[in-house]
Amino acid sequence: MAEQFLSIEKIVKSFGGNTVVHGVDLGFGKGEFISLLGPSGCGKTTILRMIAGFERPTAGRIVVEGKDITHLSPNQRKIGMVFQAYALFPNMNVADNIGFGLKVAGIPRDKARARVAEMLALIGLSGFEKRFPFELSGGQQQRVALARALAPRPRMLLLDEPLSALDAKIRVSLREQIRAIQRELGITTIFVTHDQEEALSISDRIVVLNAGKVEQFGTPFEVYNRPASRFVATFVGTLNTLQATVADAAKKTVAIDGQVVTIPALPATARSGETVALTMRPEAIAIANGVPRDIVLDGTVSEVNFLGSVIRLKIDLGANAINLDIFNDQHTPPPAHGTPVRIGIASGDVLVLDG
Amino acid sequence: MKRSRLWAWSLFGIGAAYFLIPLIATFEFSLRMRRGAYSWDAYAAVFADPRFQATFSYSAFIALCTIVVGILLVVPAAYFVRLRLPHLRPIIEFVTLLPLIIPPIILVFGYIRLYNSSSWLPFTGSALATDLLLVFAYATLSLPLMYRAVDTGLRTIDVGTLTEAATILGANQVTILARIILPNILIAVLSGAFLTFAIVMGEFVIASLLSRPAFGPYLQLIGANRAYEPAALAIISFIITWGAMGTIQLLARFAPKTAARID
Ligand SMILES: Nc1ncnc2c1ncn2[C@@H]1O[C@H](COP(=O)(O)OP(=O)(O)O)[C@@H](O)[C@H]1O
Ligand SMILES: [Mg+2]
């Protein structure tokens, strides 16, 4: 990890005795798109605001390109930021909003105008120069806020839940647009969100936070498929949890509602008669029709949710129920409610969580 | 229900009569300078009086200076209190209300004692310095109105986020105040300014005791010595005050346009 663009070193933040960030240690490479993901109140905004310089860390340092910026004031940091509440200047039109950072930096007028036009083209709002913020939709305002942040060519971009005030459809199209622009400019970006789907879909790497601590830092693929903790496993993606009783700890067998199966991942510490939680993703489970899976369970279909290309089924196993996804097949209707089915799970996809 | 409507209307009628009858009577009286016919003679006499022109323009100038001092004092103060010391707001609000509680006569005697020609800061030593002192006194007097107007304006914008957005773009505090905060609360500031103007134009006690040639003392002088002109002057003052109020109302219509839409 020699060539770090941004390092956050053992950062602690307390608000009057209440510590909300506990020694966070992170390093990001140049041009990376990083998401800070976690439930509301876990300290995402606080970390972002320390990078921006709006909050001073109680302990630790922030280093950008080898320089300690911990005590640099925010207007010296050359960082672009987009806020949840847009925060466009209501008294200025779109062009003046985007040009504000350039004007403050003393960029000559004609150069600034060219840069504003370039930014408007980038966000697809050419011709909107003279509009005022109150004349724009939420999505348009947020694009202008993005252009305003990018116009002075900042060395990194921070976004604090920029999409959460928008409706679902615009949210998806705008996040793709943000990612495309970020790729085009190659700008190091930190994106704060509490929406795991958002984080998984656009990030190079994700920092999963819980209660002011880093739970996991990895690619979306790693975070989703190899969650480092129970928190990550349950917070990111949909997870099936089955309560099972250890039947024979030595043979690594457990009983799920009376059906005994072998779980090679059962920890050596498990003892017979103990209850363990087995977790797996919906897509790790298949209806056992040909595809050989080493765990086979019998149940009945209790719910059928047609989601379009995917159909989510809920299978009743007794006290436990399990969600699984099957692909829509135009020629085969999905199993009806109450149909008995046999499901298969690859034991390698099962995670055992204690308790 | 009909009964309560009737009550409301009669109360309104009483209130309106209380307010309008003296006004109408004064106006009627001001028109009777020429014997046997209504005329604008009293107004013509007032406007032709060089002392009217001199005192009116003096007070108007002092009012403008007061507004500038008030804005420079109150806008940054109210802004920083909202941004950095929100817990101090009740105290600041109380302090800004003090000029309403302390009579101007006490204020001006305090000034005279503190700043007389043999003191460390001899403000009353020269005419110019006394003018300055008058401006400061009026800025204090209009503080409750100015502060309230500005604070109301600040409430309509997201001061914290706008400040942070401008800061991260490289702006310093002065730029933020001048380019972002002030333009967004301009309507509120102007309404405070017009109220200040109305107060300064009519003020008597401080101007008189500092013996400045202001409009208030002139009103008093004419009132004591003439018959019809005071009535005309009262109507003129009334029009100035209500002109200022009307302008505030007019400006308020433009206010909502500056608010950003969140959807
Ligand atoms: N200025 C502040 N003063 C006191 N507590 C704060 C302040 N800012 C944030 N907090 C607290 O810090 C915790 C983390 O907040 P925040 O970083 O905003 O979380 P997130 O953005 O993940 O929702 C919360 O419990 C919040 O109440
Ligand atoms: Mg937050």
XYZ file of C-alpha atoms and ligand atoms in Angstrom:
646
model
C 0.000 0.000 0.000
C 2.815 2.428 -0.865
C 1.070 4.617 -3.422
C -1.874 5.841 -1.364
C -3.622 8.939 -2.637
C -5.606 9.503 0.538
C -4.867 7.926 3.905
C -7.022 8.215 6.938
C -4.840 7.256 9.886
C -6.333 6.130 13.195
C -9.009 8.801 13.082
C -11.092 9.307 16.212
C -13.922 11.794 16.610
C -15.783 12.587 19.802
C -18.546 15.099 20.327
C -18.298 16.117 23.956
C -17.352 12.720 25.367
C -19.508 10.802 22.907
C -17.114 9.009 20.566
C -18.731 8.435 17.175
C -15.676 7.425 15.113
C -13.366 4.861 16.739
C -9.877 4.783 15.221
C -10.712 4.388 11.553
C -7.739 3.451 9.351
C -8.204 3.539 5.582
C -6.184 4.086 2.424
C -7.558 4.916 -1.004
C -5.802 4.872 -4.356
C -5.879 7.637 -6.938
C -8.970 7.566 -9.130
C -10.823 5.060 -6.977
C -14.562 5.246 -6.417
C -15.086 4.405 -2.748
C -18.404 4.091 -0.939
C -18.811 4.542 2.790
C -21.739 2.266 3.564
C -23.504 1.821 6.871
C -26.733 2.391 8.742
C -27.841 5.881 9.695
C -25.831 7.294 12.593
C -22.770 5.070 12.100
C -20.451 8.023 11.433
C -20.287 8.193 7.626
C -21.013 11.904 7.413
C -18.631 12.637 10.271
C -15.766 10.865 8.461
C -16.568 12.688 5.223
C -16.719 16.029 7.020
C -13.311 15.391 8.574
C -11.887 14.749 5.096
C -13.521 17.992 3.903
C -12.217 19.850 6.956
C -15.571 20.790 8.495
C -14.853 18.698 11.564
C -11.492 18.409 13.245
C -10.483 14.865 14.256
C -10.104 14.301 17.986
C -7.087 12.111 17.152
C -5.382 10.771 14.044
C -4.427 12.344 10.756
C -5.573 12.720 7.184
C -2.903 12.603 4.502
C -3.380 13.459 0.832
C -0.562 12.743 -1.617
C 1.903 12.487 1.244
C 0.878 15.804 2.828
C -0.815 16.016 6.210
C -3.987 18.088 5.716
C -5.514 17.440 9.133
C -5.239 21.086 10.146
C -5.773 22.713 6.761
C -8.939 24.811 6.562
C -11.632 23.515 4.172
C -11.242 26.343 1.662
C -7.566 25.426 1.174
C -8.102 21.713 0.538
C -9.086 21.726 -3.151
C -11.848 19.220 -2.553
C -15.214 19.134 -4.295
C -18.298 18.255 -2.287
C -21.924 17.497 -3.090
C -24.470 17.711 -0.281
C -27.669 15.795 0.281
C -29.727 19.005 0.283
C -28.211 20.237 -3.046
C -27.122 23.516 -1.394
C -27.143 25.489 -4.635
C -26.893 29.226 -4.051
C -30.514 30.354 -4.465
C -29.551 33.881 -5.538
C -27.422 32.721 -8.460
C -28.347 31.170 -11.777
C -26.923 27.855 -12.929
C -23.923 29.388 -14.695
C -22.999 31.533 -11.678
C -23.410 28.574 -9.337
C -21.070 26.420 -11.410
C -18.666 29.331 -11.895
C -18.536 30.300 -8.212
C -15.431 28.292 -7.359
C -13.686 29.628 -10.448
C -14.551 33.221 -9.582
C -13.318 32.779 -6.030
C -10.068 31.343 -7.382
C -9.630 34.385 -9.607
C -9.902 32.531 -12.922
C -10.286 35.057 -15.795
C -13.840 35.525 -17.010
C -13.591 34.055 -20.489
C -11.756 31.005 -19.198
C -14.368 30.540 -16.462
C -17.174 30.826 -18.987
C -15.616 28.148 -21.162
C -15.196 25.872 -18.154
C -18.841 26.395 -17.127
C -19.992 25.498 -20.644
C -17.805 22.386 -20.536
C -19.303 21.374 -17.163
C -22.859 21.947 -18.400
C -22.155 19.700 -21.376
C -20.720 17.078 -19.022
C -23.901 16.936 -16.947
C -26.172 17.237 -19.992
C -27.674 20.593 -19.060
C -26.319 22.827 -21.827
C -28.694 25.733 -22.358
C -29.656 25.917 -18.679
C -27.137 28.687 -17.887
C -29.720 31.338 -17.043
C -32.096 29.149 -15.024
C -32.349 29.610 -11.276
C -32.221 26.705 -8.823
C -35.929 27.018 -7.990
C -36.717 26.432 -11.660
C -34.976 23.035 -11.688
C -36.102 19.583 -10.610
C -34.277 17.858 -7.760
C -32.263 15.689 -10.146
C -31.234 18.694 -12.218
C -30.255 20.635 -9.101
C -28.067 17.768 -7.956
C -26.379 17.594 -11.376
C -25.658 21.315 -11.174
C -24.264 20.790 -7.668
C -21.995 18.086 -9.111
C -20.825 20.405 -11.902
C -20.223 23.187 -9.375
C -18.070 20.854 -7.275
C -16.078 19.639 -10.297
C -15.571 22.972 -12.089
C -12.477 24.100 -10.113
C -10.787 20.720 -10.866
C -10.643 19.479 -7.267
C -8.241 16.663 -6.391
C -11.050 14.587 -4.954
C -14.824 14.528 -4.824
C -16.948 13.867 -1.746
C -20.652 13.067 -1.989
C -22.865 12.797 1.093
C -25.973 10.772 0.241
C -26.448 12.884 -2.879
C -29.325 10.777 -4.183
C -31.402 10.149 -1.090
C -33.753 13.102 -1.658
C -34.598 11.947 -5.197
C -37.202 9.468 -6.365
C -36.188 5.923 -7.197
C -35.962 6.136 -10.972
C -33.892 9.342 -11.032
C -31.738 7.896 -8.267
C -30.666 4.985 -10.445
C -30.049 7.022 -13.598
C -28.168 9.739 -11.708
C -25.904 7.301 -9.891
C -24.937 5.801 -13.231
C -24.282 9.292 -14.549
C -22.134 10.151 -11.523
C -20.111 6.988 -12.024
C -19.666 7.660 -15.760
C -18.478 11.223 -15.105
C -16.146 9.998 -12.358
C -14.623 7.454 -14.760
C -14.246 10.054 -17.463
C -12.413 12.475 -15.160
C -10.580 9.802 -13.205
C -11.249 11.718 -9.989
C -10.856 10.022 -6.609
C -14.368 9.900 -5.175
C -15.856 9.085 -1.793
C -19.555 8.425 -1.860
C -21.558 8.152 1.350
C -24.711 6.057 1.314
C -26.856 3.909 3.569
C -28.223 2.051 0.537
C -26.292 -1.194 0.056
C -27.597 -1.699 -3.463
C -26.317 1.752 -4.437
C -22.902 1.032 -2.929
C -22.625 -2.399 -4.542
C -23.597 -1.134 -7.977
C -21.192 1.784 -8.449
C -18.150 1.347 -6.198
C -14.631 0.141 -6.875
C -14.378 -0.612 -3.177
C -16.752 -0.339 -0.251
C -16.054 0.578 3.353
C -18.741 -1.012 5.505
C -19.113 0.917 8.754
C -20.964 0.093 11.922
C -21.051 2.213 15.080
C -17.985 4.219 14.079
C -15.812 1.199 13.204
C -14.801 -0.326 9.887
C -16.403 -3.757 9.556
C -14.984 -4.527 6.148
C -13.131 -2.788 3.320
C -13.225 -4.536 -0.015
C -14.629 -4.777 -3.508
C -18.404 -5.200 -3.895
C -17.729 -8.813 -4.896
C -15.763 -9.500 -1.712
C -18.147 -7.669 0.580
C -21.153 -9.451 -0.835
C -19.727 -12.933 -1.187
C -17.266 -13.047 1.687
C -18.705 -10.846 4.411
C -16.125 -10.400 7.152
C -18.628 -10.229 9.972
C -22.165 -11.061 10.877
C -23.016 -7.365 10.588
C -21.752 -7.162 7.003
C -23.481 -10.394 6.068
C -26.848 -9.144 7.264
C -26.501 -5.483 6.236
C -25.324 -6.083 2.678
C -27.722 -7.927 0.409
C -30.533 -10.293 1.307
C -29.540 -13.179 3.473
C -31.353 -16.323 4.491
C -30.817 -17.362 8.060
C -31.764 -20.875 9.152
C -31.732 -21.888 12.789
C -30.265 -25.370 13.040
C -29.345 -27.707 15.887
C -25.977 -29.414 15.832
C -26.745 -33.152 15.526
C -23.230 -34.550 15.704
C -20.394 -32.079 16.085
C -17.738 -34.653 15.112
C -19.481 -35.539 11.820
C -20.402 -31.877 11.245
C -24.087 -32.653 10.859
C -26.951 -30.372 11.824
C -30.716 -30.743 11.901
C -32.854 -28.135 10.153
C -36.459 -28.645 11.202
C -35.743 -32.357 11.560
C -33.853 -32.781 8.280
C -30.247 -33.757 8.951
C -27.552 -32.379 6.604
C -23.764 -32.117 6.632
C -22.149 -28.676 6.881
C -18.387 -28.863 6.301
C -18.018 -25.219 7.415
C -19.301 -26.027 10.904
C -16.705 -24.624 13.316
C -14.742 -27.040 15.460
C -15.984 -25.247 18.557
C -19.591 -26.302 17.896
C -20.974 -28.864 20.295
C -23.806 -31.315 19.794
C -27.221 -29.976 20.791
C -26.152 -26.359 20.296
C -28.108 -23.984 18.045
C -26.259 -22.430 15.115
C -27.324 -19.951 12.445
C -26.699 -20.979 8.851
C -26.812 -18.162 6.331
C -26.814 -18.081 2.549
C -27.718 -15.738 -0.299
C -30.987 -16.390 -2.151
C -29.072 -17.063 -5.383
C -27.018 -19.815 -3.698
C -30.160 -21.915 -3.452
C -31.764 -23.716 -6.370
C -34.784 -25.864 -6.879
C -33.198 -29.307 -7.047
C -33.905 -30.274 -10.616
C -30.831 -31.879 -12.030
C -28.203 -29.470 -10.665
C -26.368 -31.523 -8.040
C -26.082 -29.747 -4.694
C -24.824 -31.490 -1.612
C -27.477 -30.174 0.768
C -31.008 -31.139 -0.095
C -34.072 -30.020 1.843
C -37.790 -30.582 1.361
C -40.368 -27.833 1.829
C -43.460 -26.219 0.395
C -43.831 -23.004 -1.568
C -45.471 -20.411 0.674
C -44.996 -17.224 -1.355
C -44.354 -16.394 -4.998
C -43.133 -12.880 -5.861
C -42.915 -12.181 -9.563
C -40.219 -9.484 -9.918
C -39.816 -9.585 -13.699
C -36.723 -11.381 -14.895
C -36.394 -12.961 -11.471
C -38.992 -14.745 -9.363
C -38.460 -14.848 -5.617
C -39.938 -17.855 -3.846
C -40.410 -18.369 -0.147
C -40.116 -21.993 0.907
C -41.486 -23.218 4.199
C -39.305 -25.803 5.942
C -41.252 -25.931 9.209
C -40.051 -23.385 11.780
C -37.622 -21.968 9.190
C -38.420 -20.372 5.863
C -36.014 -19.677 3.046
C -36.023 -17.186 0.163
C -34.659 -18.214 -3.189
C -34.505 -16.654 -6.635
C -35.245 -18.425 -9.890
C -35.034 -16.955 -13.366
C -38.234 -16.279 -15.205
C -38.725 -18.792 -18.003
C -41.337 -17.760 -20.567
C -42.313 -21.383 -21.174
C -42.585 -22.613 -17.588
C -44.897 -20.949 -15.061
C -43.423 -20.707 -11.551
C -44.440 -23.286 -8.925
C -47.803 -22.497 -7.379
C -48.457 -21.688 -3.735
C -48.474 -24.847 -1.616
C -46.485 -26.981 -4.059
C -44.021 -29.346 -2.351
C -40.472 -28.681 -3.622
C -37.002 -30.025 -3.057
C -34.231 -27.412 -2.844
C -30.488 -27.780 -3.206
C -27.736 -25.742 -1.575
C -24.013 -26.006 -2.214
C -22.509 -26.422 1.253
C -19.607 -24.162 0.223
C -22.062 -21.212 0.004
C -23.226 -21.630 3.581
C -21.799 -19.350 6.254
C -22.104 -20.380 9.869
C -22.672 -17.506 12.271
C -22.421 -18.125 15.956
C -25.616 -17.744 17.992
C -71.619 32.088 13.647
C -73.281 35.162 12.250
C -73.088 36.736 15.684
C -69.363 36.232 15.949
C -68.900 37.723 12.475
C -70.840 40.748 13.586
C -68.645 41.043 16.661
C -65.502 40.760 14.634
C -66.644 43.468 12.262
C -67.673 45.872 14.996
C -64.341 45.384 16.788
C -62.580 46.009 13.526
C -64.746 49.114 13.004
C -63.861 50.468 16.445
C -60.168 49.846 15.849
C -60.279 51.470 12.435
C -62.172 54.488 13.785
C -59.667 54.883 16.621
C -56.947 54.978 14.059
C -58.583 56.805 11.169
C -60.588 59.580 12.817
C -57.565 61.530 14.155
C -55.823 60.991 10.850
C -58.761 62.263 8.815
C -59.265 65.180 11.205
C -55.600 66.118 10.974
C -55.673 65.893 7.221
C -58.838 67.982 7.015
C -57.318 70.573 9.325
C -54.119 70.734 7.296
C -56.145 71.788 4.269
C -57.808 74.781 5.996
C -54.966 77.276 6.020
C -56.732 79.496 3.425
C -59.839 80.985 4.905
C -63.158 79.637 3.566
C -61.708 77.025 1.148
C -59.652 73.835 1.177
C -56.152 74.326 -0.179
C -52.659 72.832 -0.137
C -51.269 76.108 1.248
C -49.959 74.542 4.461
C -48.045 71.937 2.421
C -46.676 74.605 0.107
C -45.511 76.582 3.130
C -43.822 73.536 4.609
C -42.024 72.580 1.402
C -40.924 76.159 0.828
C -39.373 76.419 4.304
C -35.568 76.083 3.919
C -35.370 74.577 7.409
C -37.689 71.792 6.261
C -35.405 70.982 3.343
C -32.263 71.207 5.488
C -33.517 69.114 8.403
C -35.265 66.603 6.153
C -32.175 65.948 4.050
C -29.969 65.892 7.167
C -32.161 63.245 8.792
C -32.451 61.284 5.549
C -28.655 61.233 5.297
C -28.273 60.188 8.943
C -30.885 57.470 8.320
C -28.908 56.107 5.385
C -25.707 56.079 7.455
C -27.585 54.345 10.268
C -28.818 51.697 7.852
C -25.298 51.049 6.565
C -23.882 50.817 10.104
C -26.818 48.633 11.173
C -26.328 46.214 8.270
C -22.564 45.996 8.818
C -23.147 45.331 12.497
C -26.202 43.091 12.494
C -25.798 40.878 9.413
C -22.396 39.414 10.383
C -23.428 39.184 14.033
C -26.721 37.394 13.378
C -24.995 35.157 10.828
C -22.196 34.068 13.159
C -24.589 33.515 16.031
C -26.709 31.249 13.850
C -23.691 29.438 12.423
C -21.368 29.023 15.377
C -23.104 29.972 18.621
C -26.739 28.909 18.221
C -26.971 28.312 21.973
C -26.334 32.040 22.537
C -29.321 33.097 20.441
C -31.684 33.738 23.378
C -29.077 35.963 25.050
C -28.358 37.892 21.863
C -32.074 38.306 21.271
C -32.481 39.718 24.762
C -29.591 42.133 24.255
C -31.053 43.372 20.991
C -34.336 44.036 22.783
C -32.720 46.279 25.405
C -33.111 49.488 23.346
C -36.870 48.954 23.546
C -36.695 48.737 27.335
C -34.198 51.533 28.028
C -35.695 54.932 27.152
C -33.697 56.997 24.609
C -33.369 59.763 27.192
C -31.242 57.485 29.368
C -29.199 56.383 26.410
C -28.434 59.938 25.373
C -27.543 61.107 28.882
C -25.212 58.179 29.121
C -23.618 59.208 25.849
C -23.211 62.800 26.951
C -21.564 61.751 30.199
C -19.319 59.193 28.536
C -18.301 61.100 25.421
C -18.295 64.764 26.536
C -15.573 67.091 25.303
C -13.330 66.432 28.311
C -13.596 62.624 28.132
C -11.260 60.077 26.545
C -13.498 59.818 23.508
C -14.817 63.385 23.000
C -17.518 62.499 20.466
C -19.516 65.599 21.337
C -16.488 67.808 20.769
C -17.168 68.491 17.095
C -20.216 68.526 14.854
C -18.959 65.684 12.683
C -18.141 63.478 15.663
C -21.551 64.238 17.150
C -23.161 63.196 13.864
C -21.249 59.951 14.155
C -22.477 59.508 17.703
C -26.027 60.175 16.508
C -25.658 57.461 13.873
C -24.442 54.989 16.500
C -27.296 55.944 18.811
C -29.817 55.359 16.031
C -28.158 52.077 15.092
C -28.711 51.016 18.718
C -32.291 52.263 18.683
C -33.109 50.313 15.516
C -31.264 47.183 16.699
C -34.392 45.278 17.791
C -36.023 45.756 14.379
C -32.908 45.208 12.329
C -31.849 42.101 14.221
C -35.296 40.558 14.038
C -35.637 41.282 10.331
C -32.206 39.827 9.536
C -32.692 36.803 11.775
C -36.029 36.067 10.108
C -34.290 36.292 6.746
C -31.565 33.885 7.887
C -34.202 31.417 9.021
C -35.456 31.049 5.431
C -32.093 29.807 4.115
C -29.907 26.889 5.149
C -27.093 29.045 6.508
C -24.876 26.129 7.559
C -24.995 24.146 4.327
C -24.698 27.194 2.057
C -21.688 28.339 4.056
C -20.061 24.924 3.820
C -20.810 24.656 0.107
C -19.145 28.027 -0.501
C -16.231 27.258 1.845
C -15.299 23.992 0.157
C -15.280 25.902 -3.162
C -12.537 28.079 -1.698
C -14.487 31.115 -0.480
C -13.540 32.987 2.706
C -15.980 34.401 5.275
C -16.146 37.889 3.742
C -16.929 36.505 0.293
C -19.561 34.204 1.754
C -21.265 37.052 3.601
C -21.173 39.430 0.657
C -21.943 37.057 -2.214
C -24.094 34.346 -0.646
C -25.666 35.369 2.648
C -26.491 39.039 2.063
C -28.051 38.585 -1.401
C -30.248 35.794 -0.089
C -31.586 37.808 2.837
C -31.699 41.113 0.964
C -35.478 41.402 1.185
C -35.362 40.943 4.959
C -32.465 43.377 5.284
C -34.353 45.966 3.227
C -37.424 45.653 5.401
C -35.210 46.279 8.449
C -33.711 49.222 6.582
C -37.086 50.827 5.878
C -38.157 50.448 9.488
C -34.883 52.069 10.543
C -35.531 54.883 8.108
C -38.991 55.491 9.548
C -37.648 55.547 13.114
C -34.758 57.896 12.374
C -36.925 60.367 10.457
C -39.223 60.893 13.418
C -36.764 60.660 16.333
C -36.722 63.695 18.618
C -35.104 63.071 22.005
C -31.568 62.063 21.028
C -31.237 64.519 18.152
C -32.522 67.337 20.315
C -30.243 66.624 23.297
C -27.218 66.265 21.037
C -28.516 69.472 19.388
C -28.324 68.219 15.831
C -30.394 69.912 13.096
C -32.619 66.876 12.540
C -36.171 66.512 11.296
C -37.618 65.454 14.655
C -36.663 68.652 16.524
C -37.866 70.664 13.530
C -41.282 68.956 13.753
C -41.413 69.856 17.419
C -40.401 73.465 16.766
C -43.052 73.977 14.094
C -45.619 72.203 16.243
C -45.048 74.646 19.063
C -45.214 77.793 16.921
C -47.596 77.282 13.999
C -51.187 76.220 13.477
C -51.679 74.495 10.126
C -48.134 73.476 9.153
C -47.786 70.891 11.969
C -50.852 69.112 10.667
C -49.370 69.054 7.173
C -46.045 67.791 8.591
C -47.813 65.056 10.537
C -49.457 63.869 7.334
C -46.112 64.006 5.500
C -44.397 61.962 8.246
C -47.255 59.522 8.165
C -46.857 59.090 4.413
C -43.109 58.515 4.796
C -43.639 55.859 7.454
C -46.391 54.094 5.585
C -44.500 54.435 2.347
C -41.666 52.538 4.011
C -44.071 49.873 5.334
C -45.751 49.549 1.936
C -42.377 49.078 0.281
C -41.604 46.253 2.713
C -44.884 44.566 1.778
C -44.082 44.997 -1.895
C -40.578 43.568 -1.451
C -41.906 40.615 0.499
C -43.661 39.433 -2.670
C -40.306 38.836 -4.290
C -38.988 36.848 -1.350
C -40.256 33.294 -2.043
C -38.547 33.262 -5.421
C -35.149 32.906 -3.851
C -36.031 29.769 -1.917
C -34.768 26.553 -3.468
C -37.184 23.769 -4.305
C -36.556 20.439 -2.657
C -38.149 17.608 -4.628
N -22.094 18.128 15.546
C -22.423 17.042 16.277
N -22.565 17.115 17.612
C -22.882 16.032 18.338
N -23.102 14.819 17.826
C -22.985 14.660 16.490
C -22.644 15.770 15.649
N -22.595 15.324 14.370
C -22.890 14.010 14.425
N -23.127 13.606 15.685
C -23.454 12.227 16.115
O -22.512 11.355 15.547
C -23.115 10.157 15.141
C -22.782 9.888 13.696
O -23.413 10.851 12.896
P -23.225 10.899 11.327
O -21.787 10.910 10.999
O -24.033 12.041 10.835
O -23.876 9.532 10.879
P -24.329 9.035 9.449
O -23.921 10.059 8.436
O -23.647 7.731 9.265
O -25.809 8.862 9.498
C -24.598 10.313 15.406
O -24.899 9.627 16.589
C -24.782 11.782 15.579
O -25.813 12.039 16.495
Mg -25.129 11.223 7.149
